[in-house]
């Protein structure tokens, strides 16, 4: 079975060298086109995600991804008119491994979480894409 390739992938290893530093990722035209197909919308004009990663004080080894996500999406065109939406959303996601999640479920019950891949790796682009989808379909 061929693994699914994320359309907007920006894998990042979480370590002390990036904690507390603001960064931005931007989708290119090919990624925008592929995401529009995935979400079955007319067009995605842009995706920009500015983020910072901090340590989660109450769970050793866990981090918080705080992201500001901006995008413009044309959901569909009807009668020559495009229904466009502007997305400007802030959100936080707790980044941790499966054992941390299992052992700290009380602290996490109101949190969005993302599990690390092998090691402390997360796909920041895919997290942004998932939030774009939530914004489009809410």
PDB file of C-alpha atoms in Angstrom:
ATOM      1  CA  UNK A   1       0.000   0.000   0.000  1.00  0.00           C
ATOM      2  CA  UNK A   2       1.375   3.417  -0.963  1.00  0.00           C
ATOM      3  CA  UNK A   3       1.416   5.914   1.927  1.00  0.00           C
ATOM      4  CA  UNK A   4      -0.735   9.009   1.471  1.00  0.00           C
ATOM      5  CA  UNK A   5       1.343  12.102   0.749  1.00  0.00           C
ATOM      6  CA  UNK A   6       0.055  15.256   2.385  1.00  0.00           C
ATOM      7  CA  UNK A   7      -0.570  18.039  -0.102  1.00  0.00           C
ATOM      8  CA  UNK A   8       0.919  20.715   2.201  1.00  0.00           C
ATOM      9  CA  UNK A   9       3.577  18.912   4.205  1.00  0.00           C
ATOM     10  CA  UNK A  10       6.050  20.725   6.450  1.00  0.00           C
ATOM     11  CA  UNK A  11       7.502  18.151   8.813  1.00  0.00           C
ATOM     12  CA  UNK A  12       9.305  19.559  11.790  1.00  0.00           C
ATOM     13  CA  UNK A  13      11.327  17.959  14.566  1.00  0.00           C
ATOM     14  CA  UNK A  14      10.389  19.568  17.863  1.00  0.00           C
ATOM     15  CA  UNK A  15      13.413  20.320  20.046  1.00  0.00           C
ATOM     16  CA  UNK A  16      14.797  23.178  22.132  1.00  0.00           C
ATOM     17  CA  UNK A  17      16.342  24.881  19.088  1.00  0.00           C
ATOM     18  CA  UNK A  18      12.896  25.929  17.799  1.00  0.00           C
ATOM     19  CA  UNK A  19      11.013  26.504  21.058  1.00  0.00           C
ATOM     20  CA  UNK A  20       9.886  30.101  21.458  1.00  0.00           C
ATOM     21  CA  UNK A  21      10.791  31.150  17.908  1.00  0.00           C
ATOM     22  CA  UNK A  22       8.116  32.446  15.545  1.00  0.00           C
ATOM     23  CA  UNK A  23       8.052  30.934  12.055  1.00  0.00           C
ATOM     24  CA  UNK A  24       5.808  31.140   9.000  1.00  0.00           C
ATOM     25  CA  UNK A  25       4.927  28.579   6.353  1.00  0.00           C
ATOM     26  CA  UNK A  26       3.206  29.369   3.064  1.00  0.00           C
ATOM     27  CA  UNK A  27       1.577  27.019   0.583  1.00  0.00           C
ATOM     28  CA  UNK A  28       2.751  27.202  -3.019  1.00  0.00           C
ATOM     29  CA  UNK A  29       0.447  27.138  -6.081  1.00  0.00           C
ATOM     30  CA  UNK A  30       0.709  23.376  -6.607  1.00  0.00           C
ATOM     31  CA  UNK A  31      -0.108  22.719  -2.934  1.00  0.00           C
ATOM     32  CA  UNK A  32      -3.060  25.118  -3.073  1.00  0.00           C
ATOM     33  CA  UNK A  33      -4.448  23.358  -6.158  1.00  0.00           C
ATOM     34  CA  UNK A  34      -4.086  19.920  -4.550  1.00  0.00           C
ATOM     35  CA  UNK A  35      -5.760  21.087  -1.340  1.00  0.00           C
ATOM     36  CA  UNK A  36      -8.641  22.610  -3.311  1.00  0.00           C
ATOM     37  CA  UNK A  37      -9.184  19.204  -4.922  1.00  0.00           C
ATOM     38  CA  UNK A  38      -8.950  17.436  -1.560  1.00  0.00           C
ATOM     39  CA  UNK A  39     -11.510  19.760   0.035  1.00  0.00           C
ATOM     40  CA  UNK A  40     -13.670  19.894  -3.114  1.00  0.00           C
ATOM     41  CA  UNK A  41     -13.695  23.685  -3.318  1.00  0.00           C
ATOM     42  CA  UNK A  42     -13.324  25.912  -6.358  1.00  0.00           C
ATOM     43  CA  UNK A  43      -9.992  27.526  -5.408  1.00  0.00           C
ATOM     44  CA  UNK A  44      -7.708  28.233  -2.487  1.00  0.00           C
ATOM     45  CA  UNK A  45      -5.909  31.512  -3.138  1.00  0.00           C
ATOM     46  CA  UNK A  46      -3.427  31.410  -0.267  1.00  0.00           C
ATOM     47  CA  UNK A  47      -2.507  29.747   2.999  1.00  0.00           C
ATOM     48  CA  UNK A  48      -0.149  31.415   5.432  1.00  0.00           C
ATOM     49  CA  UNK A  49       0.479  30.013   8.892  1.00  0.00           C
ATOM     50  CA  UNK A  50       2.527  31.813  11.500  1.00  0.00           C
ATOM     51  CA  UNK A  51       3.327  29.671  14.502  1.00  0.00           C
ATOM     52  CA  UNK A  52       5.299  29.423  17.700  1.00  0.00           C
ATOM     53  CA  UNK A  53       5.996  26.312  19.754  1.00  0.00           C
ATOM     54  CA  UNK A  54       6.301  26.478  23.538  1.00  0.00           C
ATOM     55  CA  UNK A  55       6.693  23.880  26.250  1.00  0.00           C
ATOM     56  CA  UNK A  56       3.495  22.689  27.949  1.00  0.00           C
ATOM     57  CA  UNK A  57       4.321  23.318  31.592  1.00  0.00           C
ATOM     58  CA  UNK A  58       2.041  20.685  33.118  1.00  0.00           C
ATOM     59  CA  UNK A  59       3.078  17.727  30.892  1.00  0.00           C
ATOM     60  CA  UNK A  60       6.786  16.955  30.710  1.00  0.00           C
ATOM     61  CA  UNK A  61       7.903  16.493  27.077  1.00  0.00           C
ATOM     62  CA  UNK A  62       4.739  17.991  25.576  1.00  0.00           C
ATOM     63  CA  UNK A  63       4.556  21.239  23.616  1.00  0.00           C
ATOM     64  CA  UNK A  64       1.933  23.743  22.529  1.00  0.00           C
ATOM     65  CA  UNK A  65       1.699  24.788  18.890  1.00  0.00           C
ATOM     66  CA  UNK A  66       0.056  28.230  18.666  1.00  0.00           C
ATOM     67  CA  UNK A  67      -0.847  29.136  15.104  1.00  0.00           C
ATOM     68  CA  UNK A  68      -2.386  32.089  13.282  1.00  0.00           C
ATOM     69  CA  UNK A  69      -3.836  30.784  10.044  1.00  0.00           C
ATOM     70  CA  UNK A  70      -4.885  33.060   7.178  1.00  0.00           C
ATOM     71  CA  UNK A  71      -6.376  31.990   3.875  1.00  0.00           C
ATOM     72  CA  UNK A  72      -8.816  32.999   1.167  1.00  0.00           C
ATOM     73  CA  UNK A  73     -11.004  30.262  -0.297  1.00  0.00           C
ATOM     74  CA  UNK A  74     -13.537  30.238  -3.117  1.00  0.00           C
ATOM     75  CA  UNK A  75     -15.965  27.551  -1.998  1.00  0.00           C
ATOM     76  CA  UNK A  76     -17.887  27.416  -5.294  1.00  0.00           C
ATOM     77  CA  UNK A  77     -19.031  29.464  -8.250  1.00  0.00           C
ATOM     78  CA  UNK A  78     -22.759  29.717  -9.003  1.00  0.00           C
ATOM     79  CA  UNK A  79     -24.305  31.922 -11.658  1.00  0.00           C
ATOM     80  CA  UNK A  80     -20.961  33.570 -12.301  1.00  0.00           C
ATOM     81  CA  UNK A  81     -20.594  34.579  -8.651  1.00  0.00           C
ATOM     82  CA  UNK A  82     -17.943  33.104  -6.401  1.00  0.00           C
ATOM     83  CA  UNK A  83     -18.651  32.436  -2.733  1.00  0.00           C
ATOM     84  CA  UNK A  84     -15.375  33.440  -1.095  1.00  0.00           C
ATOM     85  CA  UNK A  85     -14.455  33.180   2.550  1.00  0.00           C
ATOM     86  CA  UNK A  86     -11.570  34.817   4.365  1.00  0.00           C
ATOM     87  CA  UNK A  87     -10.045  32.721   7.124  1.00  0.00           C
ATOM     88  CA  UNK A  88      -8.177  34.406   9.953  1.00  0.00           C
ATOM     89  CA  UNK A  89      -8.073  31.955  12.850  1.00  0.00           C
ATOM     90  CA  UNK A  90      -5.889  31.435  15.903  1.00  0.00           C
ATOM     91  CA  UNK A  91      -5.678  28.040  17.561  1.00  0.00           C
ATOM     92  CA  UNK A  92      -3.558  25.956  19.904  1.00  0.00           C
ATOM     93  CA  UNK A  93      -2.689  22.277  19.568  1.00  0.00           C
ATOM     94  CA  UNK A  94      -0.913  20.163  22.174  1.00  0.00           C
ATOM     95  CA  UNK A  95       1.918  18.146  20.629  1.00  0.00           C
ATOM     96  CA  UNK A  96       2.832  14.933  22.454  1.00  0.00           C
ATOM     97  CA  UNK A  97       3.316  11.209  22.129  1.00  0.00           C
ATOM     98  CA  UNK A  98       0.707   8.504  22.684  1.00  0.00           C
ATOM     99  CA  UNK A  99       1.908   7.600  26.200  1.00  0.00           C
ATOM    100  CA  UNK A 100       1.774  11.243  27.304  1.00  0.00           C
ATOM    101  CA  UNK A 101      -1.760  11.534  25.928  1.00  0.00           C
ATOM    102  CA  UNK A 102      -2.890   8.351  27.659  1.00  0.00           C
ATOM    103  CA  UNK A 103      -1.300   9.306  30.998  1.00  0.00           C
ATOM    104  CA  UNK A 104      -2.600  12.892  31.011  1.00  0.00           C
ATOM    105  CA  UNK A 105      -6.127  12.549  29.637  1.00  0.00           C
ATOM    106  CA  UNK A 106      -7.602  14.711  32.434  1.00  0.00           C
ATOM    107  CA  UNK A 107      -5.436  17.705  31.462  1.00  0.00           C
ATOM    108  CA  UNK A 108      -6.152  17.157  27.757  1.00  0.00           C
ATOM    109  CA  UNK A 109      -9.933  16.669  27.704  1.00  0.00           C
ATOM    110  CA  UNK A 110     -10.601  20.176  26.313  1.00  0.00           C
ATOM    111  CA  UNK A 111      -7.503  20.331  24.094  1.00  0.00           C
ATOM    112  CA  UNK A 112      -6.856  19.605  20.456  1.00  0.00           C
ATOM    113  CA  UNK A 113      -3.922  17.222  20.292  1.00  0.00           C
ATOM    114  CA  UNK A 114      -1.515  15.999  17.631  1.00  0.00           C
ATOM    115  CA  UNK A 115       0.597  12.922  18.248  1.00  0.00           C
ATOM    116  CA  UNK A 116       4.255  12.918  17.332  1.00  0.00           C
ATOM    117  CA  UNK A 117       5.354  10.732  14.457  1.00  0.00           C
ATOM    118  CA  UNK A 118       8.603   8.763  15.001  1.00  0.00           C
ATOM    119  CA  UNK A 119      10.497  10.878  17.498  1.00  0.00           C
ATOM    120  CA  UNK A 120       9.295  14.409  18.096  1.00  0.00           C
ATOM    121  CA  UNK A 121       8.181  14.995  14.496  1.00  0.00           C
ATOM    122  CA  UNK A 122       4.942  16.763  13.533  1.00  0.00           C
ATOM    123  CA  UNK A 123       3.616  17.913  10.187  1.00  0.00           C
ATOM    124  CA  UNK A 124       2.852  21.607  10.703  1.00  0.00           C
ATOM    125  CA  UNK A 125       1.496  21.921   7.144  1.00  0.00           C
ATOM    126  CA  UNK A 126      -0.980  19.082   7.595  1.00  0.00           C
ATOM    127  CA  UNK A 127      -2.167  20.565  10.903  1.00  0.00           C
ATOM    128  CA  UNK A 128      -2.773  23.880   9.092  1.00  0.00           C
ATOM    129  CA  UNK A 129      -4.605  22.058   6.268  1.00  0.00           C
ATOM    130  CA  UNK A 130      -6.900  20.283   8.735  1.00  0.00           C
ATOM    131  CA  UNK A 131      -7.839  23.603  10.340  1.00  0.00           C
ATOM    132  CA  UNK A 132      -8.482  25.135   6.904  1.00  0.00           C
ATOM    133  CA  UNK A 133     -10.917  22.275   6.255  1.00  0.00           C
ATOM    134  CA  UNK A 134     -12.672  22.923   9.578  1.00  0.00           C
ATOM    135  CA  UNK A 135     -13.041  26.614   8.720  1.00  0.00           C
ATOM    136  CA  UNK A 136     -14.375  25.883   5.235  1.00  0.00           C
ATOM    137  CA  UNK A 137     -17.047  23.469   6.374  1.00  0.00           C
ATOM    138  CA  UNK A 138     -18.223  25.134   9.599  1.00  0.00           C
TER     139      UNK A 138
END
